[in-house]
PDB file of C-alpha atoms and ligand atoms in Angstrom:
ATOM      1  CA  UNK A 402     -28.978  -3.996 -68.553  1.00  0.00           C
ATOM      2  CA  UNK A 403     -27.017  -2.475 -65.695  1.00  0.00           C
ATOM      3  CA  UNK A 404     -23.599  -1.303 -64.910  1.00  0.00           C
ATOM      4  CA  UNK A 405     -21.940   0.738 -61.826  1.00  0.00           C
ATOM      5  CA  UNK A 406     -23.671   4.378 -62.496  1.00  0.00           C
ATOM      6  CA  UNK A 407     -27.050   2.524 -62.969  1.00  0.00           C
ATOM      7  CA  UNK A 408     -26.843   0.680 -60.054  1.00  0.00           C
ATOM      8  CA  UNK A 409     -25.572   3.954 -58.139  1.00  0.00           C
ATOM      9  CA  UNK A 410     -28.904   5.708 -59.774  1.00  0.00           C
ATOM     10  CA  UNK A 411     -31.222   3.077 -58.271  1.00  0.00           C
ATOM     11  CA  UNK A 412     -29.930   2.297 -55.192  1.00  0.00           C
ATOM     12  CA  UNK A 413     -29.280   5.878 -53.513  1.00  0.00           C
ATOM     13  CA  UNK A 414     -31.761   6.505 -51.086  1.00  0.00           C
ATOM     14  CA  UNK A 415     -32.516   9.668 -48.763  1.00  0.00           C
ATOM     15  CA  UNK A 416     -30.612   9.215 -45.455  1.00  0.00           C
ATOM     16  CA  UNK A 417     -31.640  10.688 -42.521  1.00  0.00           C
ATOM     17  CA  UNK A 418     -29.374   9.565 -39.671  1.00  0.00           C
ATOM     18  CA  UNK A 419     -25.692  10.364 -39.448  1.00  0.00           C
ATOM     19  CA  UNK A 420     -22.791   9.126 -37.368  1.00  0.00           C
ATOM     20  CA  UNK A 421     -21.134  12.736 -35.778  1.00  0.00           C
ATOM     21  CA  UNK A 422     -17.356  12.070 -37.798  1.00  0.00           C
ATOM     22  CA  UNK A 423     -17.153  14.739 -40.555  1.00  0.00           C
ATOM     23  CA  UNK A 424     -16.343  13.394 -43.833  1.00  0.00           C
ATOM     24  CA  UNK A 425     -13.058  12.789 -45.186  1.00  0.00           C
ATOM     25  CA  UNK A 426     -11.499  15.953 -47.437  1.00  0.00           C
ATOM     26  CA  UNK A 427     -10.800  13.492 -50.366  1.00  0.00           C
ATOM     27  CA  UNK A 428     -14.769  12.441 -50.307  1.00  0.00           C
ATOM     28  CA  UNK A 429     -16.039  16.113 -49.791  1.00  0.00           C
ATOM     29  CA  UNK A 430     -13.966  17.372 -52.673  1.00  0.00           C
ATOM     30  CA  UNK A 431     -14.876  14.215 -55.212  1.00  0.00           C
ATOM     31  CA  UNK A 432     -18.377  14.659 -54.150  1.00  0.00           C
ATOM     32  CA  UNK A 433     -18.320  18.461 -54.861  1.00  0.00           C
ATOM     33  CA  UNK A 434     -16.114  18.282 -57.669  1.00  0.00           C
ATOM     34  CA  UNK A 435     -19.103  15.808 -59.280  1.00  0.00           C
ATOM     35  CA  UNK A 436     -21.659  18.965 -58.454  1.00  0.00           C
ATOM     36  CA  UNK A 437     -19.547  21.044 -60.750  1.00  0.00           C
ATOM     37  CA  UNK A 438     -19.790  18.991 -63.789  1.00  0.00           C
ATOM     38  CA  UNK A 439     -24.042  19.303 -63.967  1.00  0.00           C
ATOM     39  CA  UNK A 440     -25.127  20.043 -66.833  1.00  0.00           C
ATOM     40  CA  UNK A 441     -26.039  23.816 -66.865  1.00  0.00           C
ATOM     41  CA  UNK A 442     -28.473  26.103 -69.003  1.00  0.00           C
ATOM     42  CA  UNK A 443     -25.889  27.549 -72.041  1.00  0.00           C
ATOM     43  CA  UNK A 444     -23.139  25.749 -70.261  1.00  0.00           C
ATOM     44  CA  UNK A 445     -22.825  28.822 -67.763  1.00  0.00           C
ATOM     45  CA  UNK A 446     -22.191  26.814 -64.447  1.00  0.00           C
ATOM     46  CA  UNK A 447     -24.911  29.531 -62.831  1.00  0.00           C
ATOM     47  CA  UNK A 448     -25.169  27.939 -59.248  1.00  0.00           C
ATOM     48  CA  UNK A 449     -22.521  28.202 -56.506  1.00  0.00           C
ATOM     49  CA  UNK A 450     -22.088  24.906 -54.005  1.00  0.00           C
ATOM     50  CA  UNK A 451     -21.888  26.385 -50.495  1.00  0.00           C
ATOM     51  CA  UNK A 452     -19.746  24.124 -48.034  1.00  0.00           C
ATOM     52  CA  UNK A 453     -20.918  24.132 -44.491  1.00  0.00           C
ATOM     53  CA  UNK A 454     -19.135  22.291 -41.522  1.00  0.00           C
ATOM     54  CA  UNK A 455     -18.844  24.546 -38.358  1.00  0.00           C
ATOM     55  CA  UNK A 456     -21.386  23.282 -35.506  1.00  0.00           C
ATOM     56  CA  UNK A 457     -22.544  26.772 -34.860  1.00  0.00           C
ATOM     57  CA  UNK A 458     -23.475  27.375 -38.613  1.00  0.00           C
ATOM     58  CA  UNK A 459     -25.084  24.483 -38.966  1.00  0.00           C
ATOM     59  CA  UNK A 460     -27.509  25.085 -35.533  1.00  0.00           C
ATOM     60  CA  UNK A 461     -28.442  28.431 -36.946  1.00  0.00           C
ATOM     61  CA  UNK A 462     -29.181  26.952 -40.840  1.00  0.00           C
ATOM     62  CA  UNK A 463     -30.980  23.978 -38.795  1.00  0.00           C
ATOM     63  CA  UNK A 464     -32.989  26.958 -36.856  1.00  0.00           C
ATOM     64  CA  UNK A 465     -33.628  28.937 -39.822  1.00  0.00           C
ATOM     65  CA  UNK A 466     -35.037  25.753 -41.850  1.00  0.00           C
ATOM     66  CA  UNK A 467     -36.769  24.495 -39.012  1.00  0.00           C
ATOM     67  CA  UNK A 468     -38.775  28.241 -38.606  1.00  0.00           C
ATOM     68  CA  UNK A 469     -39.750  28.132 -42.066  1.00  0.00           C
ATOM     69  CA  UNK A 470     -41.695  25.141 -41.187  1.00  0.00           C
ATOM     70  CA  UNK A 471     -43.365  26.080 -37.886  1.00  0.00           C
ATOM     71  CA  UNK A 472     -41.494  23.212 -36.383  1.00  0.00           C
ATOM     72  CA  UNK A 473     -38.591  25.261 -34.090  1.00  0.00           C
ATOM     73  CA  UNK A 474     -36.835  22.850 -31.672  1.00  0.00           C
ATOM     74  CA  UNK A 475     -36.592  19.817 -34.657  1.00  0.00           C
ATOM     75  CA  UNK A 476     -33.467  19.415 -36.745  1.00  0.00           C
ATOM     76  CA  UNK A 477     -34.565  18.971 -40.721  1.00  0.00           C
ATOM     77  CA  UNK A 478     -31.002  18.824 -40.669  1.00  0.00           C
ATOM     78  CA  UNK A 479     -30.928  14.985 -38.986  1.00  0.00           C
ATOM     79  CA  UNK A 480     -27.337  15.891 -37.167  1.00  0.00           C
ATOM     80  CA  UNK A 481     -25.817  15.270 -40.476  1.00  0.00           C
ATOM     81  CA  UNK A 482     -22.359  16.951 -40.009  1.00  0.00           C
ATOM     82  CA  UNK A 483     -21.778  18.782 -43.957  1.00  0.00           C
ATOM     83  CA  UNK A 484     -24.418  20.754 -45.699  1.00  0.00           C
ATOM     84  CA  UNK A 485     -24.005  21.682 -48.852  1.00  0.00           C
ATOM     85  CA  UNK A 486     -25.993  24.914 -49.943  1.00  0.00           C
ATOM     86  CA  UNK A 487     -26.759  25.102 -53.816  1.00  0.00           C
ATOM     87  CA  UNK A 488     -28.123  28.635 -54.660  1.00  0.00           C
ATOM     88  CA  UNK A 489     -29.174  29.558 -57.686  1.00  0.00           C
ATOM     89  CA  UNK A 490     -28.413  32.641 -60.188  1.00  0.00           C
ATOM     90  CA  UNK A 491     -31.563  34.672 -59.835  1.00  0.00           C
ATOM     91  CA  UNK A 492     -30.851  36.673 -62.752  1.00  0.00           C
ATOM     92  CA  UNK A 493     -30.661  33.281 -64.869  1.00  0.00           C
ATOM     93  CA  UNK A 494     -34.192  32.122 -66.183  1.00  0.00           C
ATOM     94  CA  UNK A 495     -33.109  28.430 -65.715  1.00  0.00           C
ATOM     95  CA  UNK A 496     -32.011  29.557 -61.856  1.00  0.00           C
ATOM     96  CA  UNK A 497     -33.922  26.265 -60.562  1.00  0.00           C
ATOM     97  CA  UNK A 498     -33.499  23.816 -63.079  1.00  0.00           C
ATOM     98  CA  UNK A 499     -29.541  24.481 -63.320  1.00  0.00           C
ATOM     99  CA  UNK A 500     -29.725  24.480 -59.113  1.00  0.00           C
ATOM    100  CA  UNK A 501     -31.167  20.914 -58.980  1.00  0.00           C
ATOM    101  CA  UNK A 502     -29.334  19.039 -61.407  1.00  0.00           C
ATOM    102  CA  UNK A 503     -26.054  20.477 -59.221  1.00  0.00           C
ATOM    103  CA  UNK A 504     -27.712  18.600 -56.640  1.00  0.00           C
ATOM    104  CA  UNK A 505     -28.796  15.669 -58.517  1.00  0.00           C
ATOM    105  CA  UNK A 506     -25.218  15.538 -59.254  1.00  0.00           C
ATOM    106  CA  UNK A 507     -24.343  15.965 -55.343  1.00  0.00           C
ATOM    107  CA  UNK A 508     -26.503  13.181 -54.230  1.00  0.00           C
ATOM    108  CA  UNK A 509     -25.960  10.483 -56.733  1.00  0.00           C
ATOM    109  CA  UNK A 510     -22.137  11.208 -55.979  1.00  0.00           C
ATOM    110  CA  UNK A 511     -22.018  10.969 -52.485  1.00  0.00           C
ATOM    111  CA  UNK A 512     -24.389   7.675 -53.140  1.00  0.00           C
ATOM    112  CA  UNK A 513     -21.557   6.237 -55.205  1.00  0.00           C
ATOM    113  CA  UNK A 514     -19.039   6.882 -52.197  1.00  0.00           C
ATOM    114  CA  UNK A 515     -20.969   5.257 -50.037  1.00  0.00           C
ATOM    115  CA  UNK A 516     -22.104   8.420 -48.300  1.00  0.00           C
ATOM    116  CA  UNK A 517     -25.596   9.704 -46.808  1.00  0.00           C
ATOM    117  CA  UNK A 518     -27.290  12.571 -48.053  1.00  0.00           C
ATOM    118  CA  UNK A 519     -30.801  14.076 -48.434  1.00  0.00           C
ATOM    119  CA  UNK A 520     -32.392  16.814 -49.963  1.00  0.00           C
ATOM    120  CA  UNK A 521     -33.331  19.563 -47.774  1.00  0.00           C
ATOM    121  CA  UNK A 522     -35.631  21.790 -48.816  1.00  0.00           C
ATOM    122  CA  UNK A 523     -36.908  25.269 -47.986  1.00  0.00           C
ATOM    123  CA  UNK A 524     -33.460  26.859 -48.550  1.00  0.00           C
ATOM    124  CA  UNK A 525     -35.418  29.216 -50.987  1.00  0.00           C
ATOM    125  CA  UNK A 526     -37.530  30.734 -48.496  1.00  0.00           C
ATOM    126  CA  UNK A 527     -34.482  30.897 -46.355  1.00  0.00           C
ATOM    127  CA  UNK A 528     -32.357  33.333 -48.699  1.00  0.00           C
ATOM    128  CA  UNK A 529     -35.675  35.222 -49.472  1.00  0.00           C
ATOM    129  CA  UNK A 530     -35.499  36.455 -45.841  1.00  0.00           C
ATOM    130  CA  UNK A 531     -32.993  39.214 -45.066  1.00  0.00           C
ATOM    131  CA  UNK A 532     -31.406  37.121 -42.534  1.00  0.00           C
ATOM    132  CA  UNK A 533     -30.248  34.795 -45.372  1.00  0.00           C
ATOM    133  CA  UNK A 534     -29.049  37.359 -47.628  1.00  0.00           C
ATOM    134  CA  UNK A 535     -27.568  38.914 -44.513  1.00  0.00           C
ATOM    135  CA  UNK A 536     -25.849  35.592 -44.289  1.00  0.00           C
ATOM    136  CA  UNK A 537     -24.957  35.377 -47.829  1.00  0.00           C
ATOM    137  CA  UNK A 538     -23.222  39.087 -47.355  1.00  0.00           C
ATOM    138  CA  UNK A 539     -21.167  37.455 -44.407  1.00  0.00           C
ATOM    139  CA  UNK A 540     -19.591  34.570 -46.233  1.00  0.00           C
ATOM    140  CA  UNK A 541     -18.839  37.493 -49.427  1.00  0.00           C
ATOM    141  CA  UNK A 542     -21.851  36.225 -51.748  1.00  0.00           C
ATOM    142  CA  UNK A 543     -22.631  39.260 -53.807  1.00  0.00           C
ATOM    143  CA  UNK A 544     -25.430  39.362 -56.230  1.00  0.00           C
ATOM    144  CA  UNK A 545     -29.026  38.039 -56.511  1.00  0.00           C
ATOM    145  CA  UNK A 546     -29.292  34.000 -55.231  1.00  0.00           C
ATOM    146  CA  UNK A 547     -32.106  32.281 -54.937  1.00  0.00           C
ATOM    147  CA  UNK A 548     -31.476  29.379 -52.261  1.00  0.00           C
ATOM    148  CA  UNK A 549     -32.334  25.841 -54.341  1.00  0.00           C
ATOM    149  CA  UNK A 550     -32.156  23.084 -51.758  1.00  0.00           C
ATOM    150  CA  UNK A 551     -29.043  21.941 -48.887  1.00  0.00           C
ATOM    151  CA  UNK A 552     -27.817  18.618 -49.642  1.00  0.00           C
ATOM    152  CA  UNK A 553     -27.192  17.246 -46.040  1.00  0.00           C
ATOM    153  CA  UNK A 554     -24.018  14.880 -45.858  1.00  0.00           C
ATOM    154  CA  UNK A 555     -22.154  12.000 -44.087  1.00  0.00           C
ATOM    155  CA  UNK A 556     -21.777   8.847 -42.748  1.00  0.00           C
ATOM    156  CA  UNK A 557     -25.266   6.880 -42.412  1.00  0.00           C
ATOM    157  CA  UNK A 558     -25.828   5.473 -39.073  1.00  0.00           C
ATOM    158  CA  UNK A 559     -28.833   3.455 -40.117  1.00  0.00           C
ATOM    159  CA  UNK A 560     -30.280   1.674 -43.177  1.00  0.00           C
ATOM    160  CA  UNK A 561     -32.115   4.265 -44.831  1.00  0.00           C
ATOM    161  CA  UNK A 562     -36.153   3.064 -46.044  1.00  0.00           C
ATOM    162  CA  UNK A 563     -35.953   0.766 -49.147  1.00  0.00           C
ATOM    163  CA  UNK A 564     -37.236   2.360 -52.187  1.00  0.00           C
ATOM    164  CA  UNK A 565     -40.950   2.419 -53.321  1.00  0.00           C
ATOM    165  CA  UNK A 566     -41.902   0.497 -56.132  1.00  0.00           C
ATOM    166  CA  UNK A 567     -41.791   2.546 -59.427  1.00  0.00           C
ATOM    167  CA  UNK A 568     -45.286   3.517 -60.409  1.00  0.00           C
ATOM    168  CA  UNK A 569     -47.376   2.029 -63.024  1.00  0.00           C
ATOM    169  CA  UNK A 570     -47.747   4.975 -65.250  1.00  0.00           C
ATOM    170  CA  UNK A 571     -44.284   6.538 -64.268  1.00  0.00           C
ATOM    171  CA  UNK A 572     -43.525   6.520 -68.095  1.00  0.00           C
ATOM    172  CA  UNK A 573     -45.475   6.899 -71.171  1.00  0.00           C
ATOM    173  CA  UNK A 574     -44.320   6.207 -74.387  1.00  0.00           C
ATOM    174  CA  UNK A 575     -46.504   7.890 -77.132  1.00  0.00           C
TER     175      UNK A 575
HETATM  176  C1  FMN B1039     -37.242  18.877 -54.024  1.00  0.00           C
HETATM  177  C2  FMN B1039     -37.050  17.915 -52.889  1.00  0.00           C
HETATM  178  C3  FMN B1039     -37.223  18.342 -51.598  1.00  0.00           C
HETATM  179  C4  FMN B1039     -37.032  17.461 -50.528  1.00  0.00           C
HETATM  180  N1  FMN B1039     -37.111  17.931 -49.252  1.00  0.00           N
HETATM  181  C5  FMN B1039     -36.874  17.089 -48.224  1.00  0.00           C
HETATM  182  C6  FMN B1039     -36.862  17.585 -46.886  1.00  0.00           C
HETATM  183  O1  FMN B1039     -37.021  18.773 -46.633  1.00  0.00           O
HETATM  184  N2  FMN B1039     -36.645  16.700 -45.885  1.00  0.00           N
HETATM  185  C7  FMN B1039     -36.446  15.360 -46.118  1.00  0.00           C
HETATM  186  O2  FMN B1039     -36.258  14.606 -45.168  1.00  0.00           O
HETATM  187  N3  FMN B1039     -36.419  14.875 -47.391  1.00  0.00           N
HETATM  188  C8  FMN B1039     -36.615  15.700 -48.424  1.00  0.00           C
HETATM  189  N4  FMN B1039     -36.541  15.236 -49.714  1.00  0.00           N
HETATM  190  C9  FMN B1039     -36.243  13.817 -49.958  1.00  0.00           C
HETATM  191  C10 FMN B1039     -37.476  13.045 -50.432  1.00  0.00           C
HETATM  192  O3  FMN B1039     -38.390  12.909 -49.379  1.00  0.00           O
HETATM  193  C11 FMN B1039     -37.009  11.690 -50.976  1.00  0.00           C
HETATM  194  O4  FMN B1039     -36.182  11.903 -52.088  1.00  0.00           O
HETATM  195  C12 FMN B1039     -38.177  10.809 -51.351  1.00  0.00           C
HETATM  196  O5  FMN B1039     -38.920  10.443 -50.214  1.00  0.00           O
HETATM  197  C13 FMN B1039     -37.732   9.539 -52.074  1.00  0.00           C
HETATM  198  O6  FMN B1039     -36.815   8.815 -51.280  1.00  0.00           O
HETATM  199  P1  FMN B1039     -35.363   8.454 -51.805  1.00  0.00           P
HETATM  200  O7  FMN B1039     -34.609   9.757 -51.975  1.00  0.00           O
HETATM  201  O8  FMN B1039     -34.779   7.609 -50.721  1.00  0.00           O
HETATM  202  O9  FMN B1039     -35.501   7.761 -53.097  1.00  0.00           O
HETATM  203  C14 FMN B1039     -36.699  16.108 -50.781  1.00  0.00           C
HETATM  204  C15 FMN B1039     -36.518  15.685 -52.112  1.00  0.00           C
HETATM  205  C16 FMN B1039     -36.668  16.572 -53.141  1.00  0.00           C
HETATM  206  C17 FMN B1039     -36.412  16.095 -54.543  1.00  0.00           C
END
């Protein structure tokens, strides 16, 4: 059995090459409108989406991610030209579970537009580190957030790797 969302589900794949254009307002805002709708612990909408487009941003995110790794002078960031931030309410017990469905949501979205995105992890270590909560003080975050992943978007530049096969055991029905 199969319809459009199915297919959408299956076929999205990580991207990590991007043409430079930013992505049109009308596909940021369907893509982010789609991240609001995930399902959420108690239905409290707990994360925040974090829109990120200005080149020097986006170096020092790149930087910080990179750092976390031990890899300075790479771009996780593959020159994609959006990142969205999801963070997390830290005071929420479901912080990371209502986080990654967001982005779940983000991906599958952008998938359906015919968008690129990846995961991106390592934002929580990033806004662990005073410089990210410095950061999230400059763009008027208050509170406790715990970084849950950047979903990196825009227009693919190359075929991104075919999925693997499904494996074997992958489900078990009792
Ligand atoms: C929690 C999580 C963290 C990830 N972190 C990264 C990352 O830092 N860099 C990257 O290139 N891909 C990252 N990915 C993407 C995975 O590598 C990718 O989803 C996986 O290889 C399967 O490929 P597909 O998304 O094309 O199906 C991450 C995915 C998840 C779910």
């Amino acid at each position: 059995m199969t319809n459009e969302t199915l297919e959408t589900l299956k076929t999205r794949r990580s991207c990590r090459a991007y043409k430079p254009d930013q992505v049109s307002e009308e596909e940021l805002n369907a893509v982010l409108e789609a991240g609001t709708y995930a399902p959420t612990a108690m239905g409290l909408q707990s994360p925040k989406i974090v829109v990120i487009q200005d080149p020097e941003t986006r170096a020092l995110l790149s930087r910080m991610n990179a750092a976390v790794m031990g890899r300075e002078g790479s771009d996780p960031m593959y020159g994609a030209p959006t990142y969205l931030l999801v963070l997390a309410d830290a005071a929420r017990p479901t912080a990371q579970q209502d986080g990654s469905l967001v982005m779940g949501n983000l991906m599958n979205a952008a998938a359906s537009l015919g968008l690129g995105s990846c995961w991106i992890n390592r934002a929580r270590e990033m806004f662990d580190s005073a410089e990210g909560k410095a950061l999230l003080t400059r763009w008027g975050i208050q509170g406790e957030w715990q970084g849950v992943g950047f979903c990196i978007l825009g227009y693919p530049a190359a075929d991104p790797k075919p999925a693997a096969p499904r494996k074997a055991d992958y489900i078990v029905r009792v």
